[in-house]
PDB file of C-alpha atoms in Angstrom:
ATOM      1  CA  MET R 171      -6.017 -29.474  -6.731  1.00 52.00           C
ATOM      2  CA  ASP R 172      -6.331 -26.782  -9.474  1.00 63.00           C
ATOM      3  CA  THR R 173      -4.730 -23.463  -8.655  1.00 71.00           C
ATOM      4  CA  GLN R 174      -6.746 -20.409  -9.458  1.00 86.00           C
ATOM      5  CA  ILE R 175      -4.983 -17.651 -11.289  1.00 90.00           C
ATOM      6  CA  ARG R 176      -6.141 -14.078 -10.593  1.00 94.00           C
ATOM      7  CA  THR R 177      -5.024 -10.749 -11.765  1.00 95.00           C
ATOM      8  CA  ARG R 178      -5.297  -7.612  -9.656  1.00 95.00           C
ATOM      9  CA  ILE R 179      -4.361  -3.957 -10.275  1.00 97.00           C
ATOM     10  CA  SER R 180      -3.806  -1.925  -7.131  1.00 98.00           C
ATOM     11  CA  ALA R 181      -2.912   1.660  -6.266  1.00 98.00           C
ATOM     12  CA  TYR R 182      -0.605   2.337  -3.202  1.00 98.00           C
ATOM     13  CA  ALA R 183       0.354   5.493  -1.388  1.00 98.00           C
ATOM     14  CA  ILE R 184       3.973   6.375  -0.484  1.00 98.00           C
ATOM     15  CA  ALA R 185       3.116   8.930   2.181  1.00 97.00           C
ATOM     16  CA  THR R 186       5.746  10.286   4.586  1.00 96.00           C
ATOM     17  CA  GLU R 187       5.633  12.600   7.596  1.00 94.00           C
ATOM     18  CA  GLY R 188       9.106  13.676   8.510  1.00 92.00           C
ATOM     19  CA  ASP R 189      11.168  10.566   8.836  1.00 94.00           C
ATOM     20  CA  ARG R 190       8.147   8.249   9.027  1.00 96.00           C
ATOM     21  CA  LEU R 191       6.353   6.247   6.393  1.00 97.00           C
ATOM     22  CA  LEU R 192       2.602   5.453   6.579  1.00 98.00           C
ATOM     23  CA  LEU R 193       2.135   1.669   6.633  1.00 98.00           C
ATOM     24  CA  ALA R 194      -0.688  -0.758   7.179  1.00 96.00           C
ATOM     25  CA  ARG R 195      -0.154  -4.157   8.845  1.00 96.00           C
ATOM     26  CA  LEU R 196      -1.955  -6.963   6.799  1.00 96.00           C
ATOM     27  CA  SER R 197      -4.628  -8.988   8.518  1.00 94.00           C
ATOM     28  CA  ASP R 198      -5.648 -12.639   7.950  1.00 93.00           C
ATOM     29  CA  ALA R 199      -8.100 -11.274   5.301  1.00 92.00           C
ATOM     30  CA  SER R 200      -5.223 -10.136   3.079  1.00 92.00           C
ATOM     31  CA  PRO R 201      -5.783 -11.760  -0.337  1.00 90.00           C
ATOM     32  CA  VAL R 202      -2.322 -11.456  -1.849  1.00 92.00           C
ATOM     33  CA  PHE R 203       0.462 -10.901   0.605  1.00 93.00           C
ATOM     34  CA  THR R 204       1.227 -12.664   3.970  1.00 93.00           C
ATOM     35  CA  PRO R 205      -0.679 -11.455   7.066  1.00 95.00           C
ATOM     36  CA  GLY R 206       1.412  -9.640   9.676  1.00 95.00           C
ATOM     37  CA  LEU R 207       3.626  -7.863   7.128  1.00 96.00           C
ATOM     38  CA  TRP R 208       3.678  -4.084   6.937  1.00 97.00           C
ATOM     39  CA  HIS R 209       2.341  -2.959   3.615  1.00 97.00           C
ATOM     40  CA  LEU R 210       1.500   0.293   1.869  1.00 98.00           C
ATOM     41  CA  PRO R 211      -1.983   1.692   2.335  1.00 97.00           C
ATOM     42  CA  GLY R 212      -4.037   1.349  -0.795  1.00 97.00           C
ATOM     43  CA  GLY R 213      -5.572  -1.577  -2.625  1.00 95.00           C
ATOM     44  CA  GLY R 214      -7.483  -2.995  -5.518  1.00 95.00           C
ATOM     45  CA  ILE R 215      -9.013  -0.834  -8.242  1.00 98.00           C
ATOM     46  CA  ASP R 216     -12.713  -1.610  -8.691  1.00 97.00           C
ATOM     47  CA  PRO R 217     -14.035  -1.999 -12.305  1.00 96.00           C
ATOM     48  CA  GLY R 218     -14.596   1.422 -13.853  1.00 97.00           C
ATOM     49  CA  GLU R 219     -12.866   3.244 -10.961  1.00 98.00           C
ATOM     50  CA  GLN R 220      -9.955   5.573 -11.749  1.00 98.00           C
ATOM     51  CA  PRO R 221      -6.690   4.681  -9.970  1.00 98.00           C
ATOM     52  CA  VAL R 222      -6.503   7.909  -7.906  1.00 98.00           C
ATOM     53  CA  GLU R 223     -10.107   7.481  -6.892  1.00 98.00           C
ATOM     54  CA  ALA R 224      -9.400   3.921  -5.716  1.00 98.00           C
ATOM     55  CA  LEU R 225      -6.282   5.251  -3.828  1.00 98.00           C
ATOM     56  CA  ALA R 226      -8.370   7.912  -1.986  1.00 98.00           C
ATOM     57  CA  ARG R 227     -11.109   5.421  -1.139  1.00 97.00           C
ATOM     58  CA  GLU R 228      -8.650   2.864   0.196  1.00 96.00           C
ATOM     59  CA  LEU R 229      -6.677   5.467   2.147  1.00 96.00           C
ATOM     60  CA  MET R 230      -9.896   6.543   3.799  1.00 95.00           C
ATOM     61  CA  GLU R 231     -10.908   2.942   4.630  1.00 94.00           C
ATOM     62  CA  GLU R 232      -7.508   1.917   5.926  1.00 95.00           C
ATOM     63  CA  THR R 233      -6.214   5.102   7.570  1.00 96.00           C
ATOM     64  CA  GLY R 234      -9.071   7.535   7.934  1.00 95.00           C
ATOM     65  CA  LEU R 235      -6.842  10.114   6.204  1.00 96.00           C
ATOM     66  CA  GLU R 236      -7.857  12.186   3.232  1.00 97.00           C
ATOM     67  CA  LEU R 237      -5.718  12.186  -0.034  1.00 98.00           C
ATOM     68  CA  THR R 238      -4.977  15.781  -1.024  1.00 97.00           C
ATOM     69  CA  ASP R 239      -2.408  15.125  -3.807  1.00 97.00           C
ATOM     70  CA  ALA R 240      -1.161  12.065  -5.728  1.00 97.00           C
ATOM     71  CA  CYS R 241       1.520  11.798  -8.429  1.00 97.00           C
ATOM     72  CA  LEU R 242       2.122   8.519 -10.143  1.00 98.00           C
ATOM     73  CA  LEU R 243       5.768   7.394  -9.584  1.00 98.00           C
ATOM     74  CA  ASP R 244       6.105   3.868 -10.936  1.00 98.00           C
ATOM     75  CA  ALA R 245       4.382   0.541 -11.629  1.00 98.00           C
ATOM     76  CA  ARG R 246       5.706  -2.897 -10.563  1.00 98.00           C
ATOM     77  CA  THR R 247       4.423  -6.416 -10.891  1.00 98.00           C
ATOM     78  CA  TYR R 248       4.409  -9.183  -8.333  1.00 97.00           C
ATOM     79  CA  VAL R 249       3.579 -12.914  -8.288  1.00 96.00           C
ATOM     80  CA  ALA R 250       2.278 -14.371  -5.023  1.00 94.00           C
ATOM     81  CA  GLN R 251       0.588 -17.560  -3.837  1.00 93.00           C
ATOM     82  CA  ARG R 252      -2.050 -17.354  -1.068  1.00 91.00           C
ATOM     83  CA  ASN R 253      -4.952 -19.583  -0.129  1.00 89.00           C
ATOM     84  CA  GLY R 254      -4.754 -21.686  -3.286  1.00 90.00           C
ATOM     85  CA  VAL R 255      -4.782 -18.616  -5.515  1.00 92.00           C
ATOM     86  CA  SER R 256      -1.885 -17.660  -7.803  1.00 95.00           C
ATOM     87  CA  TRP R 257      -1.891 -13.862  -7.946  1.00 95.00           C
ATOM     88  CA  SER R 258      -0.454 -11.729 -10.750  1.00 96.00           C
ATOM     89  CA  LEU R 259      -0.478  -8.172  -9.175  1.00 96.00           C
ATOM     90  CA  THR R 260       0.285  -4.929 -10.837  1.00 98.00           C
ATOM     91  CA  ALA R 261       0.958  -2.144  -8.332  1.00 98.00           C
ATOM     92  CA  LEU R 262       0.712   1.546  -9.187  1.00 98.00           C
ATOM     93  CA  PHE R 263       2.844   3.556  -6.710  1.00 98.00           C
ATOM     94  CA  TYR R 264       1.863   7.166  -5.921  1.00 98.00           C
ATOM     95  CA  ALA R 265       3.621   9.855  -4.080  1.00 98.00           C
ATOM     96  CA  ALA R 266       0.805  10.887  -1.782  1.00 98.00           C
ATOM     97  CA  ALA R 267       0.074  13.949   0.299  1.00 96.00           C
ATOM     98  CA  LEU R 268      -2.502  13.502   3.054  1.00 96.00           C
ATOM     99  CA  GLU R 269      -4.610  15.744   5.211  1.00 93.00           C
ATOM    100  CA  GLY R 270      -2.872  15.660   8.593  1.00 75.00           C
ATOM    101  CA  GLY R 271      -4.144  13.618  11.524  1.00 84.00           C
ATOM    102  CA  VAL R 272      -3.729  10.382  13.384  1.00 92.00           C
ATOM    103  CA  PRO R 273      -4.276   7.303  11.122  1.00 95.00           C
ATOM    104  CA  THR R 274      -7.305   5.300  12.296  1.00 91.00           C
ATOM    105  CA  MET R 275      -8.775   2.237  10.528  1.00 86.00           C
ATOM    106  CA  ILE R 276     -12.317   2.937   9.347  1.00 86.00           C
ATOM    107  CA  GLU R 277     -12.958  -0.397   7.532  1.00 83.00           C
ATOM    108  CA  ILE R 278     -13.496  -3.322   9.983  1.00 81.00           C
ATOM    109  CA  ASP R 279     -12.736  -6.909   8.867  1.00 83.00           C
ATOM    110  CA  GLY R 280     -10.724  -5.730   5.888  1.00 86.00           C
ATOM    111  CA  SER R 281      -7.165  -6.645   4.906  1.00 91.00           C
ATOM    112  CA  THR R 282      -5.687  -4.205   7.427  1.00 93.00           C
ATOM    113  CA  GLU R 283      -5.276  -4.934  11.138  1.00 94.00           C
ATOM    114  CA  ALA R 284      -3.269  -1.826  12.140  1.00 95.00           C
ATOM    115  CA  VAL R 285      -2.101   1.373  10.570  1.00 96.00           C
ATOM    116  CA  ALA R 286       0.796   3.683  11.803  1.00 96.00           C
ATOM    117  CA  TRP R 287       3.431   6.151  10.916  1.00 97.00           C
ATOM    118  CA  ILE R 288       6.576   4.009  11.192  1.00 96.00           C
ATOM    119  CA  PRO R 289      10.005   5.545  11.675  1.00 97.00           C
ATOM    120  CA  LEU R 290      12.237   4.769   8.722  1.00 96.00           C
ATOM    121  CA  THR R 291      14.946   3.504  11.131  1.00 95.00           C
ATOM    122  CA  ASP R 292      12.556   0.774  12.169  1.00 95.00           C
ATOM    123  CA  LEU R 293      12.231  -0.437   8.571  1.00 94.00           C
ATOM    124  CA  GLN R 294      15.683  -1.936   8.071  1.00 90.00           C
ATOM    125  CA  ASP R 295      14.455  -5.579   8.307  1.00 91.00           C
ATOM    126  CA  ASP R 296      12.842  -6.471   4.922  1.00 91.00           C
ATOM    127  CA  SER R 297      11.271  -9.602   6.459  1.00 94.00           C
ATOM    128  CA  VAL R 298       8.615  -7.458   8.200  1.00 95.00           C
ATOM    129  CA  LEU R 299       7.657  -5.754   4.926  1.00 97.00           C
ATOM    130  CA  SER R 300       5.560  -6.770   1.914  1.00 97.00           C
ATOM    131  CA  PRO R 301       7.431  -6.850  -1.422  1.00 97.00           C
ATOM    132  CA  ALA R 302       5.599  -3.622  -2.432  1.00 97.00           C
ATOM    133  CA  ALA R 303       6.652  -1.879   0.829  1.00 97.00           C
ATOM    134  CA  VAL R 304      10.258  -2.885   0.144  1.00 97.00           C
ATOM    135  CA  ASP R 305      10.077  -1.345  -3.297  1.00 97.00           C
ATOM    136  CA  ALA R 306       8.482   1.758  -1.905  1.00 97.00           C
ATOM    137  CA  LEU R 307      11.504   2.329   0.401  1.00 96.00           C
ATOM    138  CA  ARG R 308      13.631   2.539  -2.765  1.00 95.00           C
ATOM    139  CA  MET R 309      11.236   5.209  -4.154  1.00 97.00           C
ATOM    140  CA  LEU R 310      11.124   7.380  -1.067  1.00 95.00           C
ATOM    141  CA  ASP R 311      13.564  10.104  -2.234  1.00 93.00           C
ATOM    142  CA  ARG R 312      11.697  10.359  -5.603  1.00 94.00           C
ATOM    143  CA  ALA R 313       8.323  10.496  -3.836  1.00 94.00           C
ATOM    144  CA  LYS R 314       9.437  13.322  -1.549  1.00 91.00           C
ATOM    145  CA  ALA R 315      10.977  15.287  -4.424  1.00 93.00           C
ATOM    146  CA  THR R 316       7.880  14.830  -6.611  1.00 92.00           C
ATOM    147  CA  LEU R 317       5.562  16.162  -3.913  1.00 89.00           C
ATOM    148  CA  ALA R 318       7.962  19.089  -3.139  1.00 88.00           C
ATOM    149  CA  THR R 319       7.696  20.223  -6.817  1.00 86.00           C
ATOM    150  CA  THR R 320       3.920  19.882  -7.020  1.00 76.00           C
ATOM    151  CA  GLY R 321       2.996  21.193  -3.594  1.00 61.00           C
TER     152      GLY R 321
END
C-alpha cells in the first residue's frame, strides 16, 4: 500500500477568557490529528485565502465567535499519519481576540465535535491535547501579552 503524502498550512487561534482556553474537540472527520483530542480552533488555509481570513472563517464555523484581532505569534511544523495519509502540517499560531459569547459549532459534520472554554487547570494531561494545543499552552503568556499591547 502506497502512503499518500500531503502538505497543509493551517491558522490556529490561541484565545483566552480569564483562566480558560478556547478549544475544539476533534471528530472522526479530523484529517490530521487523532479524534477525541482537544485542539485549537482554526484550520486549513484555502488556496488564495489570507491566513487571518482563514482563521476568522474557521473560528466562525467551529465556534460561532467573531475574530476581532489577531497577531501572529509563531509557526510550527508537525508530521502525522492518519487514514493512510502522511501529513506535513505547518501551523500558524495567532494570539486571537474574539467577540464575547458562548461558543457554538456552526459547521455540522466537520472536524470538530465540541467546542468549549476549558479551564487551564484541566489541561495538565498532554494526552488529551493535540500536539498543536500542547505547543499553544507554552505560548499562552506571550499570547496574552501580545493582545494586551495591541488592544
